[in-house]
Tab-separated table of C-alpha atoms in Angstrom:
chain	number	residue	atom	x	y	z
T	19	UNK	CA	-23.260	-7.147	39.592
T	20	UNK	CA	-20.256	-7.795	41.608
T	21	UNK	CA	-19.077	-10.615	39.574
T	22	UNK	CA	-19.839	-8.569	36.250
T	23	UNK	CA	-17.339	-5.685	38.106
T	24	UNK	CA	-14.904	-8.039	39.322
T	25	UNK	CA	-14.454	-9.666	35.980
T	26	UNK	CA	-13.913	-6.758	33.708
T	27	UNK	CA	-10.079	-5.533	35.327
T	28	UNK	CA	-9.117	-9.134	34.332
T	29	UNK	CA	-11.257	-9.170	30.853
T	30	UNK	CA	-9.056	-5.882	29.962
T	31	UNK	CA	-5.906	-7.407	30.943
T	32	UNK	CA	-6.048	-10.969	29.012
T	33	UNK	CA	-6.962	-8.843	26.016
T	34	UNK	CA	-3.339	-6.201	26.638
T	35	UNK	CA	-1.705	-9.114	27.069
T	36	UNK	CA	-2.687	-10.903	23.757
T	37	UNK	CA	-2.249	-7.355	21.960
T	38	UNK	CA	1.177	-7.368	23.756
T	39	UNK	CA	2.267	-10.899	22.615
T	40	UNK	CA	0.834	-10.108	18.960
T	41	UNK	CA	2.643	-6.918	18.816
T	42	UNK	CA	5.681	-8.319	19.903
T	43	UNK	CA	5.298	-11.008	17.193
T	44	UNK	CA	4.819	-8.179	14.741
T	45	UNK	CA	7.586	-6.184	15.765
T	46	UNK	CA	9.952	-8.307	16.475
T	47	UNK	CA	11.243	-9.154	13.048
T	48	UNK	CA	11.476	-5.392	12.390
T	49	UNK	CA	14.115	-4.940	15.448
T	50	UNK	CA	16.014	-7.796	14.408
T	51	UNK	CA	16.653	-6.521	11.046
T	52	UNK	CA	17.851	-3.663	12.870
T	53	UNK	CA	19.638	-5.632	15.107
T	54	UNK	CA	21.340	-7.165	11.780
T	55	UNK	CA	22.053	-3.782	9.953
T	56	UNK	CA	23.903	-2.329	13.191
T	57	UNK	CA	25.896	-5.077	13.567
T	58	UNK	CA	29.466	-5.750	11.874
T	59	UNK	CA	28.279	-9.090	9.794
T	60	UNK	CA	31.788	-11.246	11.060
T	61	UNK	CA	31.144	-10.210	14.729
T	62	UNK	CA	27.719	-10.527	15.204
T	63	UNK	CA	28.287	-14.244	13.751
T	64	UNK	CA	30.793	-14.895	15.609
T	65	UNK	CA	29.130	-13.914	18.951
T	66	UNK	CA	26.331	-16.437	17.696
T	67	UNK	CA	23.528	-14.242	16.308
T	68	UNK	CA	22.222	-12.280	19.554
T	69	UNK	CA	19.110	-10.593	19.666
T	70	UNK	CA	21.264	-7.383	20.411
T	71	UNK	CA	23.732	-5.264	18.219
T	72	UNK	CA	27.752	-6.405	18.131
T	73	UNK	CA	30.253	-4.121	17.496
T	74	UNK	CA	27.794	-1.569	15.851
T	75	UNK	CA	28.399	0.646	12.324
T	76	UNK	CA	26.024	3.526	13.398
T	77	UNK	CA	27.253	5.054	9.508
T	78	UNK	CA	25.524	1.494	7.898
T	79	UNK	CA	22.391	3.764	6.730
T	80	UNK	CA	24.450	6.309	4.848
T	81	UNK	CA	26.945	3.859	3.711
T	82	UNK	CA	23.708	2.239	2.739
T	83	UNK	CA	22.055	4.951	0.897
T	84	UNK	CA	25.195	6.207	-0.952
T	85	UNK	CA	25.984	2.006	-1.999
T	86	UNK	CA	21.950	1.925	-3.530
T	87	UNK	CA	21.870	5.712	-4.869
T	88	UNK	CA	18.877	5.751	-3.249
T	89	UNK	CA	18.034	9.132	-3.693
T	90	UNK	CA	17.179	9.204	-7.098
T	91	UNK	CA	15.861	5.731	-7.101
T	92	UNK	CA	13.247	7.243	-3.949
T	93	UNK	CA	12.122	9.961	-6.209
T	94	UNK	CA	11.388	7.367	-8.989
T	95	UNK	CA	9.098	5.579	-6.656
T	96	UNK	CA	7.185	8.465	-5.062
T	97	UNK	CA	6.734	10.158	-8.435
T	98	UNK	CA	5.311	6.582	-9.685
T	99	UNK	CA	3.359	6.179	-6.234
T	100	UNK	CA	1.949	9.335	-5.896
T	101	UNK	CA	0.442	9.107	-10.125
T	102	UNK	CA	-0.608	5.668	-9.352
T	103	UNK	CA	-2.597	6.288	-5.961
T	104	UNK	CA	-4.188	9.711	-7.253
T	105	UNK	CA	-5.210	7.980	-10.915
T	106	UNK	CA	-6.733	4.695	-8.953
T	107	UNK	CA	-8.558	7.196	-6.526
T	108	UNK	CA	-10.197	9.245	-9.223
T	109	UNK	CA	-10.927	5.781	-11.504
T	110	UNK	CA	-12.334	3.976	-8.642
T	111	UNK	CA	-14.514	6.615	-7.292
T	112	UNK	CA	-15.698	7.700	-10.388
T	113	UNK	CA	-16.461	4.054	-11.706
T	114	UNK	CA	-17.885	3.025	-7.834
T	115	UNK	CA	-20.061	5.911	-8.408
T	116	UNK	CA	-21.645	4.406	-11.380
T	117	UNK	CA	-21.670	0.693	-10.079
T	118	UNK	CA	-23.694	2.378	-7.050
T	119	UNK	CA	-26.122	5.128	-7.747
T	120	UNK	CA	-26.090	5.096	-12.405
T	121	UNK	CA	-28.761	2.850	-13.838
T	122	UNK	CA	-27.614	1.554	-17.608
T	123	UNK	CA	-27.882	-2.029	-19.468
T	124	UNK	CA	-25.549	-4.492	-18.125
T	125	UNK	CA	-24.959	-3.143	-15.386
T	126	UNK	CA	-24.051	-6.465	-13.146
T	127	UNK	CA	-23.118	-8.397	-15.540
T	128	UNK	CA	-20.177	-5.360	-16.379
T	129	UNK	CA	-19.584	-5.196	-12.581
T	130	UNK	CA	-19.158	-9.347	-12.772
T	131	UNK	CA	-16.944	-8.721	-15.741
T	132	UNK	CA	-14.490	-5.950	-13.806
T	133	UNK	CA	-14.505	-7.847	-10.814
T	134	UNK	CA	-13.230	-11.217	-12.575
T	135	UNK	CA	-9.936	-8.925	-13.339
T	136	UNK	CA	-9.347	-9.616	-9.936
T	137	UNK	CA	-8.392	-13.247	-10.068
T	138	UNK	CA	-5.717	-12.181	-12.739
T	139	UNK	CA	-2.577	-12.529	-11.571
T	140	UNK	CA	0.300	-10.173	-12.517
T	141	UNK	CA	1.634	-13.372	-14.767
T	142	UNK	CA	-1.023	-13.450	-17.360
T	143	UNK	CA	-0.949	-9.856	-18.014
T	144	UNK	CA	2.978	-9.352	-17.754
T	145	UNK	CA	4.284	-10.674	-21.128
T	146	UNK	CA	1.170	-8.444	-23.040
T	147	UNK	CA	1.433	-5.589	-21.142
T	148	UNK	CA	5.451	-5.526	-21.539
T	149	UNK	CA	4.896	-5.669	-25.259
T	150	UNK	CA	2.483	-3.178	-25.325
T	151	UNK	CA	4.823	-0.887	-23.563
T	152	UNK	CA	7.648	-1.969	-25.784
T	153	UNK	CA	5.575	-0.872	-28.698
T	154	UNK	CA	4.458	2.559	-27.317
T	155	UNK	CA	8.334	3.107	-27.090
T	156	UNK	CA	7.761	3.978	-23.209
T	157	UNK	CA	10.627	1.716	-21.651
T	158	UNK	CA	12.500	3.580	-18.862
T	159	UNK	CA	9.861	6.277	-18.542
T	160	UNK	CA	6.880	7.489	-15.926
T	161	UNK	CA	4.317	6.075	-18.519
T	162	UNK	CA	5.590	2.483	-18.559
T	163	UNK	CA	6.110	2.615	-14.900
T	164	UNK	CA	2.404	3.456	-13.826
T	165	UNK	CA	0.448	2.636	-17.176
T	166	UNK	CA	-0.927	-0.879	-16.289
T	167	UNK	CA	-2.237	0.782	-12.906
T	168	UNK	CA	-4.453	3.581	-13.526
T	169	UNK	CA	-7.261	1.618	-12.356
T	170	UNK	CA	-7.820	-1.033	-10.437
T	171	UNK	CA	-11.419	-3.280	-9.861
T	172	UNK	CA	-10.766	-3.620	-5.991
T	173	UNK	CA	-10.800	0.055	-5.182
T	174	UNK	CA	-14.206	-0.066	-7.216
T	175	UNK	CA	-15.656	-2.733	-5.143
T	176	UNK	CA	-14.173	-1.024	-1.789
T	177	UNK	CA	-15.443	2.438	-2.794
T	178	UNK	CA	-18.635	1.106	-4.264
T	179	UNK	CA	-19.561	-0.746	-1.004
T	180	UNK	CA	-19.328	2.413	0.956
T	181	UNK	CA	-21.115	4.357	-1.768
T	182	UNK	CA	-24.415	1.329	-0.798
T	183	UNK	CA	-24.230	2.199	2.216
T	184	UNK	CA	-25.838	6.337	1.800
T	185	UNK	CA	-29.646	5.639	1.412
T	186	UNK	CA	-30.985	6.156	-1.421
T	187	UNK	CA	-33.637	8.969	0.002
T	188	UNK	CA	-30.443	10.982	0.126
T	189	UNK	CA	-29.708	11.043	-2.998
T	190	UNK	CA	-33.083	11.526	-4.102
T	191	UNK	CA	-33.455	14.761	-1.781
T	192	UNK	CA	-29.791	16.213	-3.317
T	193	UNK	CA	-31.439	15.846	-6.616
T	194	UNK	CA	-34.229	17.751	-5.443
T	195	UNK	CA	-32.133	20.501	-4.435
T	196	UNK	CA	-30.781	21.026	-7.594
T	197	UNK	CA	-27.589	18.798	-6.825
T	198	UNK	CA	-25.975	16.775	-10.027
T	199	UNK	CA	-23.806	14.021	-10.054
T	200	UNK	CA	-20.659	15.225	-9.682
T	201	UNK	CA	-22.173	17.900	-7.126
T	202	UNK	CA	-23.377	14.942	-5.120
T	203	UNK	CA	-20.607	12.938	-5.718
T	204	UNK	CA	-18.173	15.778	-4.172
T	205	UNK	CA	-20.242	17.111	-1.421
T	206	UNK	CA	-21.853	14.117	0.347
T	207	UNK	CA	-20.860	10.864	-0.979
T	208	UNK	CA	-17.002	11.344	-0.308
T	209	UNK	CA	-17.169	13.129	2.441
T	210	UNK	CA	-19.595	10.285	3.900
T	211	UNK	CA	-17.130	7.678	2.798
T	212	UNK	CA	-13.877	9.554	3.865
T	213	UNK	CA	-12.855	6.750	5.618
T	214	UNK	CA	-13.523	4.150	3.253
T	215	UNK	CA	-11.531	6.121	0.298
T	216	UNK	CA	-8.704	6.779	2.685
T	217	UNK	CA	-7.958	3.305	3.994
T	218	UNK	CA	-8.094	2.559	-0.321
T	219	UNK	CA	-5.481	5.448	-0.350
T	220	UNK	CA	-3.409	4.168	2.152
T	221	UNK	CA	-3.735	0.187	0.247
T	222	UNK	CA	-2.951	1.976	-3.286
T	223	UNK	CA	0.076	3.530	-1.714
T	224	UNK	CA	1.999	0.429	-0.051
T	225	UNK	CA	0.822	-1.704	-3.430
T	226	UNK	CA	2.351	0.936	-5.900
T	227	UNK	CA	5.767	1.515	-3.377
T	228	UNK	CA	5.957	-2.187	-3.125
T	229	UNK	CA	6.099	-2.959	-6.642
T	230	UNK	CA	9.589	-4.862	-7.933
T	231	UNK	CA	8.318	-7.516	-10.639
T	232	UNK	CA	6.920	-4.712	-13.405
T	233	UNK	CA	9.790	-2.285	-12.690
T	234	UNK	CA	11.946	-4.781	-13.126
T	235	UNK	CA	10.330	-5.694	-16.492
T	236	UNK	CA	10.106	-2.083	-18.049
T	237	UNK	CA	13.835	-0.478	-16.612
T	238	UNK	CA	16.640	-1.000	-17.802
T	239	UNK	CA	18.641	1.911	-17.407
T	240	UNK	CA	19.598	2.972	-13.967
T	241	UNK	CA	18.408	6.241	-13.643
T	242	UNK	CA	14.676	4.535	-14.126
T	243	UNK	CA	15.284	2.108	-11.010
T	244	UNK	CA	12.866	2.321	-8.314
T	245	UNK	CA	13.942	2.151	-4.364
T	246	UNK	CA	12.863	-2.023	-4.272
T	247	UNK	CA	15.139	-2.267	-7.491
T	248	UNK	CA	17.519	-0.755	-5.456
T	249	UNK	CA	17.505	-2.574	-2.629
T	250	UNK	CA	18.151	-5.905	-4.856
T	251	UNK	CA	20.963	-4.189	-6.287
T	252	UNK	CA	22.227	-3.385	-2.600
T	253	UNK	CA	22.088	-7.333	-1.736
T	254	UNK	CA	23.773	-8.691	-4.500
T	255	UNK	CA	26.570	-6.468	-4.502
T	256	UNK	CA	27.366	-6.458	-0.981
T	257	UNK	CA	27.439	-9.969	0.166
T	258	UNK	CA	30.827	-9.704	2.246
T	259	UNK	CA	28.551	-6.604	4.336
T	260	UNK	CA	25.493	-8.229	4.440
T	261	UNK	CA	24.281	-5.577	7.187
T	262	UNK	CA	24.343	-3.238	4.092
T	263	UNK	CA	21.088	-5.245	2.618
T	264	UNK	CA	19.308	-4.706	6.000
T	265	UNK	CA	20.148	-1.432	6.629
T	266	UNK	CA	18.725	-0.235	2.412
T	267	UNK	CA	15.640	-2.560	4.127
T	268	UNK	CA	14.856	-0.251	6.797
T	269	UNK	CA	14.902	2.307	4.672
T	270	UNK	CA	13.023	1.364	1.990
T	271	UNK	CA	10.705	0.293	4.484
T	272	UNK	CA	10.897	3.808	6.641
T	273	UNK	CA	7.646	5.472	4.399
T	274	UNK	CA	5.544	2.283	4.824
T	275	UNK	CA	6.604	2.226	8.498
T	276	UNK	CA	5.598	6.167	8.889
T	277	UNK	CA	2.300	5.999	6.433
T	278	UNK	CA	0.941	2.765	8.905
T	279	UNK	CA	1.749	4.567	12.097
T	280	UNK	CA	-0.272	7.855	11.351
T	281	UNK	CA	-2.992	6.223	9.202
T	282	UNK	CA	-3.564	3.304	11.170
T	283	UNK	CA	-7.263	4.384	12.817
T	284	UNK	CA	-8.299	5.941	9.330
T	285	UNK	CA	-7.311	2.136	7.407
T	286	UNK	CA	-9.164	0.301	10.096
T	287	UNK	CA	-12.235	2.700	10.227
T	288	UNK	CA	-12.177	2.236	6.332
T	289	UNK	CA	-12.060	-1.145	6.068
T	290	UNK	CA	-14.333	-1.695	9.233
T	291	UNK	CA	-16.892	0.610	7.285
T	292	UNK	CA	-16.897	-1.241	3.848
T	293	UNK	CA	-17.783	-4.299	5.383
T	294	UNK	CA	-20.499	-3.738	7.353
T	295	UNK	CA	-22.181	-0.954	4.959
T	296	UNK	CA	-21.440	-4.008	2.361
C-alpha cells in the first residue's frame, strides 16, 4: 500500500512531463511563426534566425490585413463556413438517423455505398464538379462555394455511431408515448449525442475554413476570394517582407486557434464517445 502511494506523485509527474514536452512540440511552431512575423525579415537573418523577435514591426498584423483585404475575404469564408457546417449537421443527422433506427431495403448495402465516397479524393470529383458549377452559371457566388459540401458520409458514420449507442428499448418506450421520429430525434437522440454532434461541428468547421483547392477552382474575381486565397495572395506579393506572409498566417489561423481552445473537452468527449458506443 505504501509502494502503491509512493508511486503515484511520480506516475503523475512522468505523465506532465510528457504532456509538457508534447505541448511544447505542438506549440512551438506556432511561436516561431510569430517569432517570424514580428521580426524585420533582413535583421532577423542577419542575427542568424533566433528563436526570439529582432528589431520587431508590432504594425505587421495591420499592415498585414490591409496588404490581403482580409476583411472581406474573412466574411467570404465565415458566410461559406457557417452554410457548410449547419447544411452537413442537418444532412448527417438526418441521414445517421435513418442508417441507425429506419428499417428499408438496402439498407447496408446503401450505407456501404455512402461510405465508399469516402475514399474519393477531392481529385476525382474536381474537374466534374467544376463543370457542373460552370454550367449552373454559379462561378464567384455562395452556391459554387459550398455546393459540393452539403453533405458529407463521415459526419453520417460519426453521428450514426453515437445514434447505436441509445438502446433500442428507448426508442421503443418514446414510441409508446406517442413520440415520432423527428420528436425523438430532437428530444433524446441529440441531446444524448451532444457531444458526438459537436466534436462533428467543430471537424466541419476547420474542414470548410481550411478549404483553398475548390475556392481556388470556382473564384475568379476578387471580391469572391476566401481568407486562405488571401493569404496566398499575401505570400506571393510580398516576398521582399516575408514577415507579411506569417503575420496574414496567424491570422487566418486566429478562429481555428480560438474554436480549439474553447471546444477542446467537447471534440475529445465527442470523438471519445463515437468510438466506444461504436
Amino acid at each position: 500500500m505504501g509502494t502503491e502511494t509512493l508511486q503515484t506523485p511520480w506516475k503523475k509527474a512522468v505523465w506532465y512531463l510528457v504532456l509538457t514536452a508534447l505541448a511544447v512540440m505542438v506549440l512551438f511552431p506556432v511561436y516561431m511563426t510569430l517569432v517570424r512575423a514580428l521580426s524585420t525579415p533582413a535583421a532577423y537573418v542577419q542575427a542568424g534566425q533566433p528563436p526570439w523577435p529582432v528589431d520587431v514591426q508590432w504594425d505587421v498584423f495591420s499592415r498585414a490585413w490591409n496588404v490581403g483585404d482580409f476583411g472581406s475575404k474573412i466574411w467570404v469564408s465565415v458566410v461559406v463556413t457557417v452554410i457548410i457546417v449547419a447544411a452537413q449537421l442537418l444532412t448527417s443527422v438526418l441521414a445517421a438517423y435513418a442508417f441507425a433506427f429506419l428499417e428499408f431495403r438496402f439498407k447496408r448495402v446503401l450505407f456501404v455505398v455512402f461510405m465508399a465516397t469516402l475514399m474519393l479524393p477531392i481529385e476525382v470529383t474536381l474537374i466534374p464538379n467544376v463543370q457542373s458549377i460552370r454550367s449552373f452559371e454559379w462561378l464567384n457566388s455562395y452556391p459554387g462555394l459550398v455546393g459540393p459540401f452539403l453533405a458529407t458520409a463521415f459526419g453520417t458514420f460519426l453521428i450514426r455511431q453515437g445514434f447505436m449507442g441509445i438502446p433500442r428499448d428507448l426508442r421503443d418506450a418514446a414510441a409508446l408515448d406517442g413520440f415520432g421520429h423527428l420528436a425523438f430525434l430532437r428530444r433524446v437522440a441529440i441531446p444524448v449525442t451532444k457531444p458526438i454532434v459537436a466534436s462533428f461541428a467543430v471537424i466541419a468547421f476547420l474542414a470548410a475554413w481550411n478549404q483553398y483547392t475548390w475556392p481556388r477552382a470556382v473564384v475568379t474575381e476578387g471580391d469572391w476570394e476566401t481568407i486562405q486565397i488571401g493569404l496566398k495572395s499575401v505570400q506571393a506579393s510580398t516576398v521582399d517582407q516575408n514577415n507579411l506572409g506569417f503575420a496574414a498566417a496567424l491570422i487566418a489561423a486566429l478562429p481555428i486557434l480560438l474554436l480549439l481552445v474553447f471546444l477542446q473537452r467537447q471534440l475529445v468527449r465527442g470523438l471519445t464517445a463515437g468510438a466506444v458506443k461504436g
